[in-house]
């Protein structure tokens, strides 16, 4: 983990955003099924971006003990700062939805959220391969060599996914549902190979440990 | 970023980074690939460390270097390699570090 306190702050903000979005969809002054669907997909898409970033950085990057690691602290603080900004923007947008007068259209909001998510993916993806090795939770421990290889591949995947997200957000037709669909496809294309490789590495590391114990 | 460009501008240092792409290596293992004096190679290591492109790890008496490239730095290095920039070891005649 980057740092337990950073990841908890981010998780708390993501959960509050989720609750606020669901409350807006269920009880908010939204008229008609299509509008409700759009609001729902918009809210879910925005939240999933942050859920993905949180999942990635809290589970994959390392354990929080070594607070002297300035790079890790820097990444953690940037993560919290960006999440707070998105949180504030999201809550502001949802509040104006309740009043029935959002300052920008749904599609503009979706594009804005996805462009920022893409930029954040690029920023964090670029940094991830530079993070030093730390022992992490036993169930996802892969050892230093595989950790660096995994972070390098993960960083590249994240940067490519970020670029694809920005391009999709700017170039695709103005339909929130298609944008969210494309976003989910990009996120899956980023996460699935990474998690598969991580699973292979975890197994290989466990085999090594068992072989060492039995020798 | 200037430090990174400075570090990547030299073929010897790029070759060091290429070697470290394969696996982490000790200073001695890296030195085997270069017909350079130890102080010259140490100066190259210092420039790479200063640019935060490699990370030294102490294992007993040995120092093992590992690659520490961001995605952008990795792409820059690949760009230099792909477009035929000479990665052969070519120290300056005077032996000075660029």
Coordinates of C-alpha atoms in Angstrom, one line a residue:
Chain A
X1 CA 0.0 0.0 0.0
X2 CA 1.1 3.6 -0.5
X3 CA 0.2 4.4 3.1
X4 CA -2.8 3.0 5.0
X5 CA -4.0 6.5 6.0
X6 CA -3.9 7.7 2.3
X7 CA -5.8 4.7 1.0
X8 CA -8.4 4.9 3.8
X9 CA -9.0 8.6 3.0
X10 CA -9.4 7.8 -0.7
X11 CA -11.7 4.8 0.1
X12 CA -13.9 6.9 2.4
X13 CA -14.2 9.6 -0.3
X14 CA -15.1 7.0 -3.0
X15 CA -17.7 5.5 -0.8
X16 CA -19.3 8.9 0.0
X17 CA -19.3 9.7 -3.7
X18 CA -21.0 6.3 -4.4
X19 CA -23.7 6.9 -1.7
X20 CA -24.3 10.5 -3.0
X21 CA -24.6 9.3 -6.6
X22 CA -27.0 6.5 -5.7
X23 CA -29.0 8.8 -3.6
X24 CA -29.3 11.3 -6.5
X25 CA -30.4 8.6 -8.8
X26 CA -32.9 7.1 -6.4
X27 CA -34.4 10.2 -4.7
X28 CA -33.1 13.1 -6.8
X29 CA -35.3 15.1 -9.2
X30 CA -34.5 13.1 -12.2
X31 CA -37.2 12.9 -14.9
X32 CA -37.8 9.9 -17.2
X33 CA -36.1 6.5 -17.5
X34 CA -33.5 7.6 -20.1
X35 CA -32.3 10.4 -17.9
X36 CA -32.1 8.1 -14.9
X37 CA -30.1 5.6 -16.9
X38 CA -27.8 8.3 -18.0
X39 CA -27.3 9.7 -14.5
X40 CA -26.7 6.2 -13.2
X41 CA -24.1 5.3 -15.9
X42 CA -22.4 8.6 -15.5
X43 CA -22.2 8.3 -11.7
X44 CA -21.0 4.7 -11.9
X45 CA -18.4 5.5 -14.6
X46 CA -17.0 8.3 -12.6
X47 CA -16.9 6.3 -9.4
X48 CA -15.4 3.3 -11.1
X49 CA -12.5 5.4 -12.4
X50 CA -11.6 6.2 -8.8
X51 CA -12.3 2.7 -7.5
X52 CA -9.9 1.3 -10.1
X53 CA -7.2 3.8 -9.1
X54 CA -7.7 3.1 -5.5
X55 CA -7.7 -0.7 -6.0
X56 CA -4.5 -0.5 -8.1
X57 CA -2.6 1.7 -5.7
X58 CA -3.7 0.2 -2.5
X59 CA -3.3 -3.5 -3.4
X60 CA -0.5 -3.5 -5.8
X61 CA 2.1 -0.9 -5.0
X62 CA 3.3 -2.0 -1.6
X63 CA 3.0 -1.9 2.2
X64 CA 2.8 1.3 4.3
X65 CA 5.6 0.7 6.9
X66 CA 8.4 2.6 5.2
X67 CA 7.2 6.1 5.5
X68 CA 10.7 7.4 4.9
X69 CA 10.2 6.6 1.2
X70 CA 9.5 10.1 -0.2
X71 CA 8.4 8.9 -3.6
X72 CA 5.7 6.8 -1.9
X73 CA 4.5 9.6 0.3
X74 CA 4.5 11.9 -2.8
X75 CA 2.3 9.5 -4.7
X76 CA 0.0 9.0 -1.7
X77 CA -0.5 12.8 -1.2
X78 CA -1.1 13.4 -4.9
X79 CA -3.7 10.6 -4.9
X80 CA -5.5 12.1 -1.9
X81 CA -5.4 15.6 -3.4
X82 CA -6.7 14.5 -6.7
X83 CA -9.5 12.4 -5.1
X84 CA -10.5 15.4 -2.9
X85 CA -10.7 17.5 -6.0
X86 CA -12.9 15.0 -7.9
X87 CA -14.9 14.5 -4.7
X88 CA -15.6 18.2 -4.5
X89 CA -16.5 18.4 -8.2
X90 CA -18.7 15.3 -8.0
X91 CA -20.6 16.6 -4.9
X92 CA -21.0 20.0 -6.5
X93 CA -22.4 18.5 -9.7
X94 CA -24.8 16.2 -7.8
X95 CA -25.9 19.1 -5.6
X96 CA -26.8 21.2 -8.7
X97 CA -28.6 18.1 -10.1
X98 CA -30.8 18.2 -7.0
X99 CA -31.6 21.8 -7.6
X100 CA -32.4 20.9 -11.2
X101 CA -29.8 23.2 -12.8
X102 CA -26.5 21.5 -13.4
X103 CA -23.8 24.0 -14.6
X104 CA -22.7 21.7 -17.5
X105 CA -24.5 19.0 -19.5
X106 CA -24.2 15.4 -18.5
X107 CA -22.1 14.6 -21.6
X108 CA -19.7 17.5 -20.8
X109 CA -19.4 16.2 -17.3
X110 CA -18.8 12.6 -18.5
X111 CA -16.1 13.8 -20.9
X112 CA -14.5 16.0 -18.2
X113 CA -14.4 13.1 -15.7
X114 CA -13.0 10.7 -18.2
X115 CA -10.3 13.1 -19.5
X116 CA -9.2 13.7 -15.9
X117 CA -9.3 10.0 -15.2
X118 CA -7.1 9.3 -18.2
X119 CA -4.6 12.0 -17.2
X120 CA -4.5 10.6 -13.7
X121 CA -3.9 7.1 -15.1
X122 CA -1.0 8.5 -17.2
X123 CA 0.5 10.3 -14.2
X124 CA 0.3 7.3 -11.8
X125 CA 1.2 4.8 -14.5
X126 CA 4.4 6.8 -15.3
X127 CA 5.5 6.8 -11.7
X128 CA 4.6 3.2 -10.7
X129 CA 7.7 1.5 -12.2
X130 CA 9.9 3.8 -10.2
X131 CA 8.6 2.8 -6.8
X132 CA 11.0 0.7 -4.8
X133 CA 10.2 -2.8 -3.6
X134 CA 8.6 -3.3 -0.2
X135 CA 7.3 -6.5 1.2
X136 CA 3.5 -6.5 0.9
X137 CA 0.7 -8.7 2.2
X138 CA 1.6 -12.4 2.1
X139 CA -1.2 -13.3 -0.3
X140 CA 0.1 -10.9 -3.0
X141 CA 3.8 -11.1 -2.3
X142 CA 5.9 -11.9 -5.4
X143 CA 9.5 -11.0 -4.3
X144 CA 11.6 -8.0 -5.5
X145 CA 12.5 -9.1 -9.0
X146 CA 8.9 -10.0 -10.1
X147 CA 7.6 -6.9 -8.2
X148 CA 9.7 -4.6 -10.4
X149 CA 8.8 -6.5 -13.6
X150 CA 5.1 -6.4 -12.6
X151 CA 5.3 -2.6 -11.8
X152 CA 7.0 -1.9 -15.1
X153 CA 4.3 -3.8 -17.1
X154 CA 1.5 -2.3 -14.9
X155 CA 2.9 1.2 -15.5
X156 CA 2.9 0.8 -19.2
X157 CA -0.6 -0.7 -19.2
X158 CA -1.8 2.2 -17.1
X159 CA -0.3 4.8 -19.3
X160 CA -1.7 3.2 -22.5
X161 CA -5.1 2.9 -20.9
X162 CA -4.9 6.6 -19.8
X163 CA -4.1 7.7 -23.3
X164 CA -6.9 5.5 -24.7
X165 CA -9.4 6.9 -22.1
X166 CA -8.5 10.6 -23.0
X167 CA -8.8 9.9 -26.8
X168 CA -12.1 8.0 -26.3
X169 CA -13.5 10.8 -24.1
X170 CA -12.7 13.4 -26.7
X171 CA -13.4 11.5 -29.9
X172 CA -16.5 9.3 -29.2
X173 CA -20.1 10.5 -29.9
X174 CA -21.9 12.3 -27.2
X175 CA -23.6 9.3 -25.5
X176 CA -22.7 8.8 -21.8
X177 CA -23.6 5.1 -22.0
X178 CA -21.3 4.3 -24.9
X179 CA -18.5 6.4 -23.2
X180 CA -18.9 4.4 -20.0
X181 CA -18.9 1.2 -21.9
X182 CA -15.7 2.1 -23.7
X183 CA -14.2 3.2 -20.4
X184 CA -15.0 -0.1 -18.8
X185 CA -13.6 -2.0 -21.8
X186 CA -10.3 0.0 -21.5
X187 CA -10.2 -0.6 -17.7
X188 CA -10.7 -4.3 -18.2
X189 CA -8.0 -4.4 -21.0
X190 CA -5.7 -2.8 -18.5
X191 CA -6.5 -4.8 -15.4
X192 CA -7.1 -8.3 -16.7
X193 CA -3.6 -9.0 -18.1
X194 CA -2.1 -7.3 -15.1
X195 CA -4.0 -9.4 -12.6
X196 CA -3.4 -12.6 -14.6
X197 CA 0.3 -11.9 -14.6
X198 CA 0.2 -11.0 -10.9
X199 CA -1.5 -14.3 -10.1
X200 CA 1.1 -16.3 -12.1
X201 CA 3.9 -14.5 -10.2
X202 CA 2.3 -15.1 -6.8
X203 CA 2.1 -18.8 -7.6
X204 CA 5.7 -18.9 -8.8
X205 CA 6.8 -17.1 -5.6
X206 CA 4.9 -19.5 -3.4
X207 CA 6.4 -22.5 -5.2
X208 CA 9.9 -21.0 -4.6
X209 CA 9.2 -20.6 -0.9
X210 CA 7.9 -24.2 -0.6
X211 CA 10.9 -25.5 -2.4
X212 CA 13.2 -23.5 -0.1
X213 CA 11.4 -24.9 3.0
X214 CA 11.5 -28.5 1.8
X215 CA 15.2 -28.2 0.8
Chain B
X1 CA 14.3 16.3 -16.7
X2 CA 17.6 17.9 -17.8
X3 CA 19.4 15.4 -15.7
X4 CA 17.5 12.6 -17.5
X5 CA 18.4 13.9 -20.9
X6 CA 22.0 14.4 -19.8
X7 CA 22.1 10.8 -18.6
X8 CA 20.5 9.4 -21.7
X9 CA 22.7 11.5 -24.1
X10 CA 25.7 9.2 -23.5
X11 CA 26.0 5.8 -25.3
X12 CA 27.9 4.2 -22.4
X13 CA 25.2 5.1 -20.0
X14 CA 22.4 4.0 -22.4
X15 CA 24.3 0.7 -22.7
X16 CA 24.4 0.4 -18.9
X17 CA 20.6 0.9 -18.8
X18 CA 20.2 -1.7 -21.6
X19 CA 22.1 -4.2 -19.6
X20 CA 20.1 -3.5 -16.4
X21 CA 16.9 -4.0 -18.4
X22 CA 17.8 -7.7 -18.5
X23 CA 18.3 -8.0 -14.8
X24 CA 19.8 -6.2 -11.8
X25 CA 23.6 -6.4 -11.9
X26 CA 26.5 -5.7 -9.6
X27 CA 29.0 -2.9 -10.6
X28 CA 31.5 -5.6 -11.4
X29 CA 29.2 -7.5 -13.7
X30 CA 28.4 -4.3 -15.6
X31 CA 32.1 -3.4 -15.7
X32 CA 32.8 -6.6 -17.6
X33 CA 31.0 -5.2 -20.6
X34 CA 33.1 -2.1 -20.9
X35 CA 36.7 -1.4 -21.6
X36 CA 36.7 1.5 -19.2
X37 CA 38.6 2.4 -16.0
X38 CA 36.7 1.9 -12.8
X39 CA 36.6 5.6 -11.9
X40 CA 35.2 6.4 -15.3
X41 CA 32.4 3.8 -14.9
X42 CA 31.8 5.0 -11.4
X43 CA 31.3 8.6 -12.7
X44 CA 28.7 7.2 -15.2
X45 CA 26.9 5.4 -12.4
X46 CA 26.9 8.6 -10.4
X47 CA 25.2 10.5 -13.3
X48 CA 22.6 7.8 -13.7
X49 CA 21.9 7.8 -9.9
X50 CA 21.7 11.6 -9.9
X51 CA 19.1 11.3 -12.7
X52 CA 17.2 8.7 -10.6
X53 CA 17.4 6.2 -13.4
X54 CA 19.2 3.4 -11.4
X55 CA 18.9 2.4 -7.8
X56 CA 21.9 0.9 -5.8
X57 CA 21.1 -1.9 -3.3
X58 CA 23.8 -3.1 -0.9
X59 CA 24.2 -6.9 -0.6
X60 CA 27.1 -7.5 1.8
X61 CA 30.1 -6.0 0.1
X62 CA 28.5 -5.8 -3.3
X63 CA 26.4 -3.0 -4.7
X64 CA 23.7 -4.3 -7.0
X65 CA 22.2 -1.8 -9.4
X66 CA 18.6 -2.1 -10.7
X67 CA 16.8 -0.1 -13.3
X68 CA 14.5 2.7 -12.0
X69 CA 12.8 4.1 -15.1
X70 CA 9.5 5.8 -15.3
X71 CA 7.3 4.9 -18.3
X72 CA 8.4 8.1 -20.0
X73 CA 12.1 7.5 -19.4
X74 CA 11.7 3.9 -20.6
X75 CA 10.1 5.2 -23.8
X76 CA 12.9 7.8 -24.3
X77 CA 15.5 5.0 -23.9
X78 CA 13.6 2.8 -26.3
X79 CA 13.3 5.7 -28.7
X80 CA 17.0 6.2 -28.6
X81 CA 17.6 2.6 -29.3
X82 CA 14.9 2.2 -32.0
X83 CA 16.1 5.1 -34.1
X84 CA 19.6 3.8 -34.4
X85 CA 21.5 5.9 -32.0
X86 CA 24.8 4.2 -31.6
X87 CA 24.8 2.2 -28.4
X88 CA 28.2 0.8 -28.9
X89 CA 30.7 1.6 -26.2
X90 CA 32.4 4.7 -27.4
X91 CA 34.3 6.6 -24.7
X92 CA 35.7 10.0 -25.4
X93 CA 39.4 9.9 -26.5
X94 CA 40.3 11.8 -23.4
X95 CA 38.3 9.5 -21.2
X96 CA 36.3 12.4 -19.8
X97 CA 32.6 12.0 -18.9
X98 CA 30.2 14.1 -21.1

